[in-house]
Coordinates of C-alpha atoms and ligand atoms in Angstrom, one line a residue:
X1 CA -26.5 21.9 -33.2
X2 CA -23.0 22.8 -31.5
X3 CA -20.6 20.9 -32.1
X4 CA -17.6 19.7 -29.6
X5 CA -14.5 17.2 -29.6
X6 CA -16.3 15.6 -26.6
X7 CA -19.2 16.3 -24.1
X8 CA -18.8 15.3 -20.3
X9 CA -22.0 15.4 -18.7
X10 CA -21.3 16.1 -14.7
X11 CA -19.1 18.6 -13.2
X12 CA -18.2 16.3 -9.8
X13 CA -14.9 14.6 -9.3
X14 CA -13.9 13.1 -13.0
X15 CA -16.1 16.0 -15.1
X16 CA -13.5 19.1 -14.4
X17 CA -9.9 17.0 -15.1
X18 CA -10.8 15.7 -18.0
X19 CA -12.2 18.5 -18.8
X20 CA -8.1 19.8 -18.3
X21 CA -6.9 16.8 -20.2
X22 CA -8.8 16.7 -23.4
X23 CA -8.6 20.7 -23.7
X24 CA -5.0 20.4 -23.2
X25 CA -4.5 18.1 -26.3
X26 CA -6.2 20.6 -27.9
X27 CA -10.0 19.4 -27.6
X28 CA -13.1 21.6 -27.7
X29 CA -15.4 20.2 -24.5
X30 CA -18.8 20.9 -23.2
X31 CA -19.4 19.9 -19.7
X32 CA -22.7 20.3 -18.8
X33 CA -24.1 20.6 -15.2
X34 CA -27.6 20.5 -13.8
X35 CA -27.0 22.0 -10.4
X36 CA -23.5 22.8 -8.1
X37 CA -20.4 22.7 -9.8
X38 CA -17.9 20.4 -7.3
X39 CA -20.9 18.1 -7.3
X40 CA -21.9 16.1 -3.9
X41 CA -18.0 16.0 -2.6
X42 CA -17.6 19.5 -2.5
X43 CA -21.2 20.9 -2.1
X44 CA -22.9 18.3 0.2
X45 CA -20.2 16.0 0.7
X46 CA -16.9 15.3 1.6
X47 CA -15.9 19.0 2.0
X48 CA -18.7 20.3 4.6
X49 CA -18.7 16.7 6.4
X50 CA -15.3 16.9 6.9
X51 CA -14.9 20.7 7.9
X52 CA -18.1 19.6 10.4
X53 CA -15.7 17.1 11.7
X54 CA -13.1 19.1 12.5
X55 CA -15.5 21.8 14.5
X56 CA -17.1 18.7 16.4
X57 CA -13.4 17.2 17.3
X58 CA -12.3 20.8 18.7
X59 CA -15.3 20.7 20.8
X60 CA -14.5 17.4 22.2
X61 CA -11.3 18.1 23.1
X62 CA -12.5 20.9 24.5
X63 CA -14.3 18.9 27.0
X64 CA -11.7 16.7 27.7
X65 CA -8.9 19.2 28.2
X66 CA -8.9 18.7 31.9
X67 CA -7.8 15.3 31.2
X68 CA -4.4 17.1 29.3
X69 CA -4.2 19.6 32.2
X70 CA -5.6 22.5 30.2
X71 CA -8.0 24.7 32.4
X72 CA -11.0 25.8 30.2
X73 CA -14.5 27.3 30.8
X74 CA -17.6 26.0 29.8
X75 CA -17.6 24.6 26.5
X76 CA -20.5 25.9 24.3
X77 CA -21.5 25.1 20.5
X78 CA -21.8 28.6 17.9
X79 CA -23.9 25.9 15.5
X80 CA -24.1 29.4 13.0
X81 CA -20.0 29.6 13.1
X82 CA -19.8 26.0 12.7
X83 CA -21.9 26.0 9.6
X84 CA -20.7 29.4 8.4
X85 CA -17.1 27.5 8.4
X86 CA -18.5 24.3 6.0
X87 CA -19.9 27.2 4.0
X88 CA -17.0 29.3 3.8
X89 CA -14.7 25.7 2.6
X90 CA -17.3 24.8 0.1
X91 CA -17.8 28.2 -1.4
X92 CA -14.1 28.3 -1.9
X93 CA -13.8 25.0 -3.2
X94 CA -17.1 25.4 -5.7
X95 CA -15.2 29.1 -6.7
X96 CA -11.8 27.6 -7.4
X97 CA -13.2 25.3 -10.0
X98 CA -15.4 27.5 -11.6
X99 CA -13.0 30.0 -12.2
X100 CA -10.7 26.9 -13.5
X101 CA -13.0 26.1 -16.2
X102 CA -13.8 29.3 -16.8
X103 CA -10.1 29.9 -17.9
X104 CA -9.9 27.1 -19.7
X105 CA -9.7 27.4 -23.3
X106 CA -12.2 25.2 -25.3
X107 CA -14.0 24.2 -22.6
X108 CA -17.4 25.5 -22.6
X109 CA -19.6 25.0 -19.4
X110 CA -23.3 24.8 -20.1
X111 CA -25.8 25.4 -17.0
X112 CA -28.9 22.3 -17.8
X113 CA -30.1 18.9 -17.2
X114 CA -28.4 16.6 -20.0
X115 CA -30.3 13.9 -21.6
X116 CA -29.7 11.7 -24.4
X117 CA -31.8 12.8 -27.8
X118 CA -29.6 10.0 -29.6
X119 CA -26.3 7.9 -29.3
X120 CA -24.2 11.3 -30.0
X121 CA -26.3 13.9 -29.4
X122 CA -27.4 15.7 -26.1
X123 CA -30.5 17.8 -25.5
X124 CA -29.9 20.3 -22.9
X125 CA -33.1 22.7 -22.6
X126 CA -33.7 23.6 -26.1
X127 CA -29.9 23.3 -27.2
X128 CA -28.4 20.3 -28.9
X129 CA -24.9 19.3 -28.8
X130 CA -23.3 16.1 -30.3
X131 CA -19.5 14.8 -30.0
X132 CA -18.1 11.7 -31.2
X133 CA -17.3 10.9 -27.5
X134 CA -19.2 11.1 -24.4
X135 CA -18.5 11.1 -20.5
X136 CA -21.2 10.4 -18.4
X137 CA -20.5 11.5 -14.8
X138 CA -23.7 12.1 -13.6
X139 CA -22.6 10.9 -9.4
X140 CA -25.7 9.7 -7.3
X141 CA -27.9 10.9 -4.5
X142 CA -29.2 9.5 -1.2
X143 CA -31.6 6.6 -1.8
X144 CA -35.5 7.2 0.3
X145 CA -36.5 3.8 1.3
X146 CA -40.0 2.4 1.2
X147 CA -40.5 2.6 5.1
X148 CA -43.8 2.6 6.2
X149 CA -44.6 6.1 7.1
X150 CA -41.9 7.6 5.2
X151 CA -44.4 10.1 3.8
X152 CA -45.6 11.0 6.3
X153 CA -43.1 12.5 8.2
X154 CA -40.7 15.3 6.9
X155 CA -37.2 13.7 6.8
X156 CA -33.5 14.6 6.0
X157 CA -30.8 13.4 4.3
X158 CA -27.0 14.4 3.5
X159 CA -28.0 17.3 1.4
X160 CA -30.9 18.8 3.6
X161 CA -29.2 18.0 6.7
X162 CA -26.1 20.2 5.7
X163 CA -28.6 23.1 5.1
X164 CA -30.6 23.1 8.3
X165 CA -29.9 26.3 10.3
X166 CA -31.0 24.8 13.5
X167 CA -28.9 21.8 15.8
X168 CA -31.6 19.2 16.4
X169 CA -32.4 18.1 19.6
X170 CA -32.7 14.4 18.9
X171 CA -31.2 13.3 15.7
X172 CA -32.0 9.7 15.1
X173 CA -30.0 8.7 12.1
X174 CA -31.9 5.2 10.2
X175 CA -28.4 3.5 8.8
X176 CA -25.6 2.5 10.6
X177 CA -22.7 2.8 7.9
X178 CA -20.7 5.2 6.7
X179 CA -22.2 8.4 6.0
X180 CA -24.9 7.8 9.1
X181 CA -21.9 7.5 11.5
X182 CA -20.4 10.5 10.4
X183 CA -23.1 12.6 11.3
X184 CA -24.4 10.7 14.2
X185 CA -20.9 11.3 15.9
X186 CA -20.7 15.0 14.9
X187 CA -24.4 16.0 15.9
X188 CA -23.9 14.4 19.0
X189 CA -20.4 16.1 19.6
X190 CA -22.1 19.2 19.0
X191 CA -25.0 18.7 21.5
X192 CA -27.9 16.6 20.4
X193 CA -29.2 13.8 21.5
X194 CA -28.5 10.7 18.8
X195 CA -30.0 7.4 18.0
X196 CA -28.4 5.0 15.5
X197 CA -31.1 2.5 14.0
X198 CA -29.6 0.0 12.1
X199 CA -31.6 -3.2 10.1
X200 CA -28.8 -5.4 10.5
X201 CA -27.1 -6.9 13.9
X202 CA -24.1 -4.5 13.7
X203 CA -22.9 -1.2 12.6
X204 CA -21.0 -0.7 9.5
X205 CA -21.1 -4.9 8.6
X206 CA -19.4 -4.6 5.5
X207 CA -16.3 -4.7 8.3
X208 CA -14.9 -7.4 10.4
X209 CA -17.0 -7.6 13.4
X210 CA -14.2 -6.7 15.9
X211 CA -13.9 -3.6 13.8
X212 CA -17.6 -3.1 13.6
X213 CA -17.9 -3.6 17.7
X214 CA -15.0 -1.1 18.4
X215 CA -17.0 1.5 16.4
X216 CA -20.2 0.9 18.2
X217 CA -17.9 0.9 21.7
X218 CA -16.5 4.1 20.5
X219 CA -19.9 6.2 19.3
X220 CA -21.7 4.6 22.6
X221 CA -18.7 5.7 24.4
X222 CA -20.2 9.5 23.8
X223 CA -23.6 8.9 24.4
X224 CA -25.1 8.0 21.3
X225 CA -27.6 5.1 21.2
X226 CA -27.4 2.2 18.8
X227 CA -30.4 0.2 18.4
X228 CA -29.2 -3.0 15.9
X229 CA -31.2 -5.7 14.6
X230 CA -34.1 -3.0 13.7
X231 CA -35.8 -5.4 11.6
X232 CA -38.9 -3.3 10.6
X233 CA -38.3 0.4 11.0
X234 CA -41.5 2.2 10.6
X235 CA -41.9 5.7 11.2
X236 CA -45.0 8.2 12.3
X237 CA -45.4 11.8 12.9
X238 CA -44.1 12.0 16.8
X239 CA -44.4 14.6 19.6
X240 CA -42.3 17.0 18.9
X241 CA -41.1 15.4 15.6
X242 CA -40.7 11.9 14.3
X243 CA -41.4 8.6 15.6
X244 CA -39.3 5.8 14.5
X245 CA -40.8 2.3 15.2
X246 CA -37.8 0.0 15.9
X247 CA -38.6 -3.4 16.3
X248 CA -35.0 -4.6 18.0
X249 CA -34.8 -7.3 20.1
X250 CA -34.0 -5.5 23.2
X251 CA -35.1 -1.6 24.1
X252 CA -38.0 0.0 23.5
X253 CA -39.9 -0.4 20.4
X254 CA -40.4 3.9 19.8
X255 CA -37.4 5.8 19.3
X256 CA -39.5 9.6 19.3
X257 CA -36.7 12.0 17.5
X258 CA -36.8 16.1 16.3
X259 CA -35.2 15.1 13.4
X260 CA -34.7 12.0 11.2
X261 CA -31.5 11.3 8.8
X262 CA -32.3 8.7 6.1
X263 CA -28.7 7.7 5.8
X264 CA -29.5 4.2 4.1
X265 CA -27.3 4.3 1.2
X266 CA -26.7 6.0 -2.2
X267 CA -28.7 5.2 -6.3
X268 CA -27.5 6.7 -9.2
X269 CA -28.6 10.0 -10.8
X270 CA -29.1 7.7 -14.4
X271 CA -32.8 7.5 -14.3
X272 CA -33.7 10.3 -16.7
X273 CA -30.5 10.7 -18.8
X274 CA -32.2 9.1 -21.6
X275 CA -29.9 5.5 -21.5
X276 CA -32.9 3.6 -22.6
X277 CA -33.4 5.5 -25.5
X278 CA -29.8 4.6 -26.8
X279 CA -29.6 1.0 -25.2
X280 CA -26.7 2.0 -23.0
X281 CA -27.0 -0.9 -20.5
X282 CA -27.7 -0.7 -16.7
X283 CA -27.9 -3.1 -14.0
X284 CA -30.9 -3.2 -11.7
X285 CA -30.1 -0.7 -9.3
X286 CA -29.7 1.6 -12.4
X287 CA -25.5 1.6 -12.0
X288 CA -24.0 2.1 -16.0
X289 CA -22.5 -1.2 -16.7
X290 CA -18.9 -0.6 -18.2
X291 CA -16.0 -2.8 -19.4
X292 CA -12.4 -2.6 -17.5
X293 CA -11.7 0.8 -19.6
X294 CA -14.7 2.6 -18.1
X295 CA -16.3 2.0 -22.0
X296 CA -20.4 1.3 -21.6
X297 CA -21.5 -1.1 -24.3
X298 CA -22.5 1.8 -26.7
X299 CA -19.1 2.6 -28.4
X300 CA -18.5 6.1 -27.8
X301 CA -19.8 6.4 -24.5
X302 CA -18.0 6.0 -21.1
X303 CA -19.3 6.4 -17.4
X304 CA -17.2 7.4 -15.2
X305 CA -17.7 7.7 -11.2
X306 CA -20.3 7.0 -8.5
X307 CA -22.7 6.3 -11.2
X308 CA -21.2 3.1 -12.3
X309 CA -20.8 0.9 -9.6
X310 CA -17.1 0.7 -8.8
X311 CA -16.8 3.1 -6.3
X312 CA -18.9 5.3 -4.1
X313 CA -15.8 7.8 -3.5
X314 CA -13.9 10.8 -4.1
X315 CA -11.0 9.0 -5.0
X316 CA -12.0 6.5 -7.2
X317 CA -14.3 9.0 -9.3
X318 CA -11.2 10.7 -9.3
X319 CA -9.3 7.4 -10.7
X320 CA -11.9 6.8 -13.2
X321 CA -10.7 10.0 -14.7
X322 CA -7.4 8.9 -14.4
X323 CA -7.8 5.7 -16.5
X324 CA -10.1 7.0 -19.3
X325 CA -7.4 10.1 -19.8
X326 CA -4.6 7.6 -19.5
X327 CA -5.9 5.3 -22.3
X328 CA -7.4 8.2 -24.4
X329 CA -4.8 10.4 -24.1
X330 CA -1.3 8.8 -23.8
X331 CA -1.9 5.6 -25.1
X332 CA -1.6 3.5 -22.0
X333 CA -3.7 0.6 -21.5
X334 CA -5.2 1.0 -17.1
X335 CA -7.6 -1.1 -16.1
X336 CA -10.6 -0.5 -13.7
X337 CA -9.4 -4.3 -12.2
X338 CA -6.0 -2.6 -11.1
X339 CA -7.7 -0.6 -8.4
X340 CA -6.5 -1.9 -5.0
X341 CA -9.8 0.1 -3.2
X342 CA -8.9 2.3 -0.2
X343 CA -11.3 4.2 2.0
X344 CA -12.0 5.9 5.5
X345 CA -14.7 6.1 7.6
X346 CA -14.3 10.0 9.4
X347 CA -15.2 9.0 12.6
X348 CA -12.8 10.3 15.4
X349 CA -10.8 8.5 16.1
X350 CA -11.2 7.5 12.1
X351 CA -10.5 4.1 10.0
X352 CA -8.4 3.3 7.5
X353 CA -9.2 0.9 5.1
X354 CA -7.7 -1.1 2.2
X355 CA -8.0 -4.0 0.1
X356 CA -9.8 -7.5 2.0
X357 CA -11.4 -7.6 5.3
X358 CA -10.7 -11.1 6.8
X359 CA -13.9 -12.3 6.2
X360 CA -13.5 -11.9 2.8
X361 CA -10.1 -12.7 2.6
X362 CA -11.2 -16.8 3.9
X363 CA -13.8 -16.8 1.2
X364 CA -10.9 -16.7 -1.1
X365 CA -10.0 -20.4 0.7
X366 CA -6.1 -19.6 0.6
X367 CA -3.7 -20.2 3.5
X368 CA -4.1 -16.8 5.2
X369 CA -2.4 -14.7 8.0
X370 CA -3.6 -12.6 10.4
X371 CA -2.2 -9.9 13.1
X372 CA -3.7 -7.0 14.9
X373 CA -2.6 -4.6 17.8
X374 CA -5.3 -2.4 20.1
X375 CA -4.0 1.4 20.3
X376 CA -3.6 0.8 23.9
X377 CA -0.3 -0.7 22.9
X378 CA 0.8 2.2 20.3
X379 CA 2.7 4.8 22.1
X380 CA 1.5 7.8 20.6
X381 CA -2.2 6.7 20.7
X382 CA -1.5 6.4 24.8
X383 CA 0.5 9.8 24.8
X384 CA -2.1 11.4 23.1
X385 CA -4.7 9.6 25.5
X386 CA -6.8 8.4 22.8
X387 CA -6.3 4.6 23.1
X388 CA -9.8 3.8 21.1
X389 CA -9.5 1.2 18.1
X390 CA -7.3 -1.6 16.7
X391 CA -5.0 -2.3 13.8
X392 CA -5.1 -5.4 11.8
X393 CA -3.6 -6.7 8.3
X394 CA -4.7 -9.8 6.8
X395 CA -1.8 -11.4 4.3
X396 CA -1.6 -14.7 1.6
X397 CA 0.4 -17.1 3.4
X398 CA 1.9 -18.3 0.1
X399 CA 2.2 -15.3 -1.8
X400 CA 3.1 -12.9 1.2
X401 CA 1.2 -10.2 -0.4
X402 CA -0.8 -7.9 2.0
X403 CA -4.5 -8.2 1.2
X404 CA -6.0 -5.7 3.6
X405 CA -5.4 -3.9 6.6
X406 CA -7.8 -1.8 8.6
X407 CA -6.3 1.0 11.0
X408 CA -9.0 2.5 13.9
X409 CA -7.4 4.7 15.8
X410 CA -5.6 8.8 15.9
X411 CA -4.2 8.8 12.4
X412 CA -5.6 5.7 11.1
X413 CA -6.6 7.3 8.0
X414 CA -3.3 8.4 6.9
X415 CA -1.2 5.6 9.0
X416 CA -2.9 3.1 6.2
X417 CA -1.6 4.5 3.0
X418 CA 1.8 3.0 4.0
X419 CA -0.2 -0.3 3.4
X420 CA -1.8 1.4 0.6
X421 CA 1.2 2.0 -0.8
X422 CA 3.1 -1.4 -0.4
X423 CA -0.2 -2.8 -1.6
X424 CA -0.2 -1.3 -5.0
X425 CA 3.7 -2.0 -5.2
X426 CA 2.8 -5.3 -5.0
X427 CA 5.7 -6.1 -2.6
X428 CA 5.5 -9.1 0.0
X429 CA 5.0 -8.1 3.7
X430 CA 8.5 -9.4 4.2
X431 CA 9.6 -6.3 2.7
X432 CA 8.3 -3.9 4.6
X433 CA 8.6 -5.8 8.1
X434 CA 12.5 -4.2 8.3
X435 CA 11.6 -0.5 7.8
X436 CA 12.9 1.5 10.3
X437 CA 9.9 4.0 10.5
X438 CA 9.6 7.3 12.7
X439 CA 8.9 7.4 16.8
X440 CA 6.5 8.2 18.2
X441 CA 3.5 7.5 15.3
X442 CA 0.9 5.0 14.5
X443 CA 2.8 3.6 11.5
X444 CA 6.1 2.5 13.3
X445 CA 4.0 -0.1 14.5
X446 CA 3.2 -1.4 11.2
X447 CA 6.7 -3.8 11.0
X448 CA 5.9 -4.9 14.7
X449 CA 2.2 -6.0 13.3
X450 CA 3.6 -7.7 10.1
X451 CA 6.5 -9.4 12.2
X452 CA 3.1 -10.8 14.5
X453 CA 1.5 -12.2 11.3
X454 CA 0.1 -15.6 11.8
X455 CA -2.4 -18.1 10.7
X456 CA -6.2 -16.9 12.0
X457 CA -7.4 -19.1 14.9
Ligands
LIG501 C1 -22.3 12.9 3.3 C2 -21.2 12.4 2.4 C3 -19.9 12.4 2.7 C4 -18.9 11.9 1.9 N1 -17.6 11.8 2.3 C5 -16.7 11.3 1.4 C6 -15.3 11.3 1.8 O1 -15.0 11.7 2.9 N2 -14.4 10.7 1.0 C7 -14.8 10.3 -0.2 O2 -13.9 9.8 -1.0 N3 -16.1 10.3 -0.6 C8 -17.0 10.8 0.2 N4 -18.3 10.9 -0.3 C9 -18.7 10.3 -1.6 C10 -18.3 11.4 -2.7 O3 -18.9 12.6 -2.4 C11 -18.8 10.9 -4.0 O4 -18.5 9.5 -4.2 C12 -18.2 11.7 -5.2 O5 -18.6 13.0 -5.1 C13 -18.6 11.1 -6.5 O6 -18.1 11.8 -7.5 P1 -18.8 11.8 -9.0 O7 -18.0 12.7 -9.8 O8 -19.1 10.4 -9.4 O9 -20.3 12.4 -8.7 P2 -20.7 13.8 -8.1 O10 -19.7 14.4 -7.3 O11 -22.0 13.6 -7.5 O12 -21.0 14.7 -9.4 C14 -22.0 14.5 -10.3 C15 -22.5 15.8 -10.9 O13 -23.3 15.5 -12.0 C16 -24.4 16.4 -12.0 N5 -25.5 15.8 -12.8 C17 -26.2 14.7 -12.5 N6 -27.1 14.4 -13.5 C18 -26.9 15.4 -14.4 C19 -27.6 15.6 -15.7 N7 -28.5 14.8 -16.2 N8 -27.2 16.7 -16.4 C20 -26.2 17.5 -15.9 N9 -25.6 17.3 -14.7 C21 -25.9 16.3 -14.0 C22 -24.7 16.6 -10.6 O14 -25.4 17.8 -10.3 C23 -23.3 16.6 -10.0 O15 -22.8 17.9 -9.9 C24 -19.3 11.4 0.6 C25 -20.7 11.4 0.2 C26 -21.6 11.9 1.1 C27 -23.0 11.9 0.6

């Protein structure tokens, strides 16, 4: 039996710091990991996805440049350069950690598939290890719904997407939200043929609708098709490929793809830690239930990231860290509940998003305001001809706190941290309506939107 100060099982986003932090107070640490160190944001993730993004927005701009006055030849797609980039970003990213941990004393990195023997002890292969605390960080994995057919046709998801060597000719992509729309708008950018099917009557509906229908304008805008209201996706072995049975209201009912992206959401990677054997509870989608300290309801035990519910990011794996070092560490007492939640959807141009959408800002039944701006009216979106997308901040009417704000447009992923930011300051609108912010950007017109706040129609 080896013995440790703590064992943190899962070297994604929260594994590796705290890792940092308890080893830096002194703390002997396993961290045990069953596959990629980096986990899914680095290896099959955020990193390649992004990098992807990047190649796919050069190409579109190449294709545009005549509208800039730039005289260009045919534009063509290297696929093997554009994956050999994502590669070449994740390798060095994987590397950089693993080197980290493997200079950092009393942290000992054990290669295995963890699983609880008892409430302090973890079975890895035929080695035993116990601590008096444990970290489970274990991330999640892309869910394969019961479709009909969906054995009987070969299908993709984030992971073996990523890896195929070849561009498909006709990706159709089941799940309009966030993930899906990411690689529906790369694939296409890069030459294929795309079809979005999506069960419910918009993309993305977790958004406000005008949000959601500016998204759909924007990725038909290239060519990509978006079947909505698929109520009973089925799918068959097709010629060449996949045949994905849409029954929309309008269109045909065959959508016959190369390729098929299962991109229907995400379930944790709990199901054979052993959490039954200990009573660690779960809820029914198999998320670790934990208290506002990231504590599961076996004292001793915390879960931290994607794998228990409060946050299918980067960033608030990331944070999750943060709070259980905090409180462990320094003595502070941060609380899950604090989170104001911030994300982006990497679409080009991309969202911003924080706090409330309007929608669920009314169910709150408080006095509310609203304001919003299309880019056509921000400068540097028309200077930079790409006019596509909205801003709009919902506010208390009493309190003048901002609630949320979504920003769709060039920038709109960084423009909304000033929001963020005010946000989490917990300052009223009022005080941000006089800030003289820098010409020509996205985020100048922040004051002008707040100054339009006014009660929703
Ligand atoms: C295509 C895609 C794009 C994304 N883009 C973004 C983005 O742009 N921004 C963003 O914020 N988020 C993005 N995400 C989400 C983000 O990648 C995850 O939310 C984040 O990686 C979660 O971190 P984590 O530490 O909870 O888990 P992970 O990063 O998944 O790490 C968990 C680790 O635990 C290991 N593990 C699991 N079970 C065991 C076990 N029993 N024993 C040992 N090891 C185990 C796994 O191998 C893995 O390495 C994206 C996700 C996908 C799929």
């Amino acid at each position: 039996m080896q013995r440790f100060d703590a064992i943190i099982i899962g070297a994604g986003q929260a594994g590796p710091s705290l890792a940092g932090r308890m080893t830096d107070a002194r703390m002997t640490v396993a961290l045990i990991e069953r596959h990629l160190v980096g986990g899914t944001c680095v290896n099959t993730g955020c990193m390649p996805t992004k990098t992807m993004v990047a190649s796919a927005y050069a190409a579109h701009l190449a294709r545009r440049a005549a509208d800039f006055g730039v005289v260009t030849g045919p534009v063509s797609i290297d696929f093997a350069r554009v994956r050999a980039r994502a590669q070449a970003v994740i390798h060095k990213a994987r590397g950089g950690v693993e080197r980290w941990l493997a200079g950092m004393p009393g942290c000992t990195l054990i290669r295995g598939h963890a699983r609880f023997e008892s409430r302090d002890v973890i079975r890895v292969g035929d080695e035993q290890l116990t601590a008096p605390r444990i970290f489970i960080n274990v991330g999640g994995r892309a869910v394969v719904p019961p479709l009909p057919g969906v054995d009987s046709v070969p299908h993709l998801d984030n992971s073996s997407l990523l890896a195929l060597d070849r561009l498909p000719s006709h990706l159709v992509v089941v799940g309009g939200s966030y993930v899906g729309l990411e690689f529906a708008q790369m694939y296409r950018r890069f030459g294929a043929q795309v079809t979005i099917v999506e069960r419910q009557s918009r993309l993305i509906a977790r958004e406000d609708e005008e949000i959601s229908d500016a998204i759909r304008g924007i990725l038909a805008g290239e060519g990509i098709a978006v079947r909505t209201s698929a109520e009973c996706i089925r799918l068959a072995p097709g010629a060449p490929g996949v045949t994905v049975t849409v029954n929309c209201h309008d269109g045909s009912p065959d959508v016959v793809g190369s390729d098929v992206l299962l991109a229907v959401g995400r379930r944790p990677n709990t199901d054979d830690l052993g959490l039954d054997r200990i009573g660690v509870a779960t809820d029914a989608r198999g998320y670790v239930q934990v208290d506002d300290s990231l504590a599961t309801n076996v004292p001793g035990i915390w879960a931290l990231g994607e794998c228990n519910g409060h946050g299918a990011f980067t960033h608030t794996a990331y944070n999750d860290f943060e709070i259980a070092a905090a409180n462990l560490l320094d003595g502070e007492r941060r609380k899950l509940s604090d989170r104001i939640l911030g994300y982006g959807l990497f679409i080009d141009p991309p969202l911003g998003r924080v706090g409330m959408t309007e929608r669920q800002a009314r169910e709150r039944g408080r006095p509310l305001l609203v304001a919003r701006r299309p880019m056509t009216r921000v400068n540097r979106a028309v200077e930079k001809d790409e006019t596509l997308g909205l801003m709009k901040i919902v506010a208390d009417a009493e309190t003048r706190q901002i609630l949320g704000a979504a920003i769709l447009g060039p920038g709109g992923d960084e423009a909304v941290h000033g929001i963020l930011d005010a946000m989490n300051a917990r300052v009223p609108y009022t005080d941000l309506q006089w800030a003289v912010p820098i010409h020509p950007t996205v985020s100048e017109l922040i004051p002008t939107v707040l100054r339009d706040l006014k009660p929703p129609a």
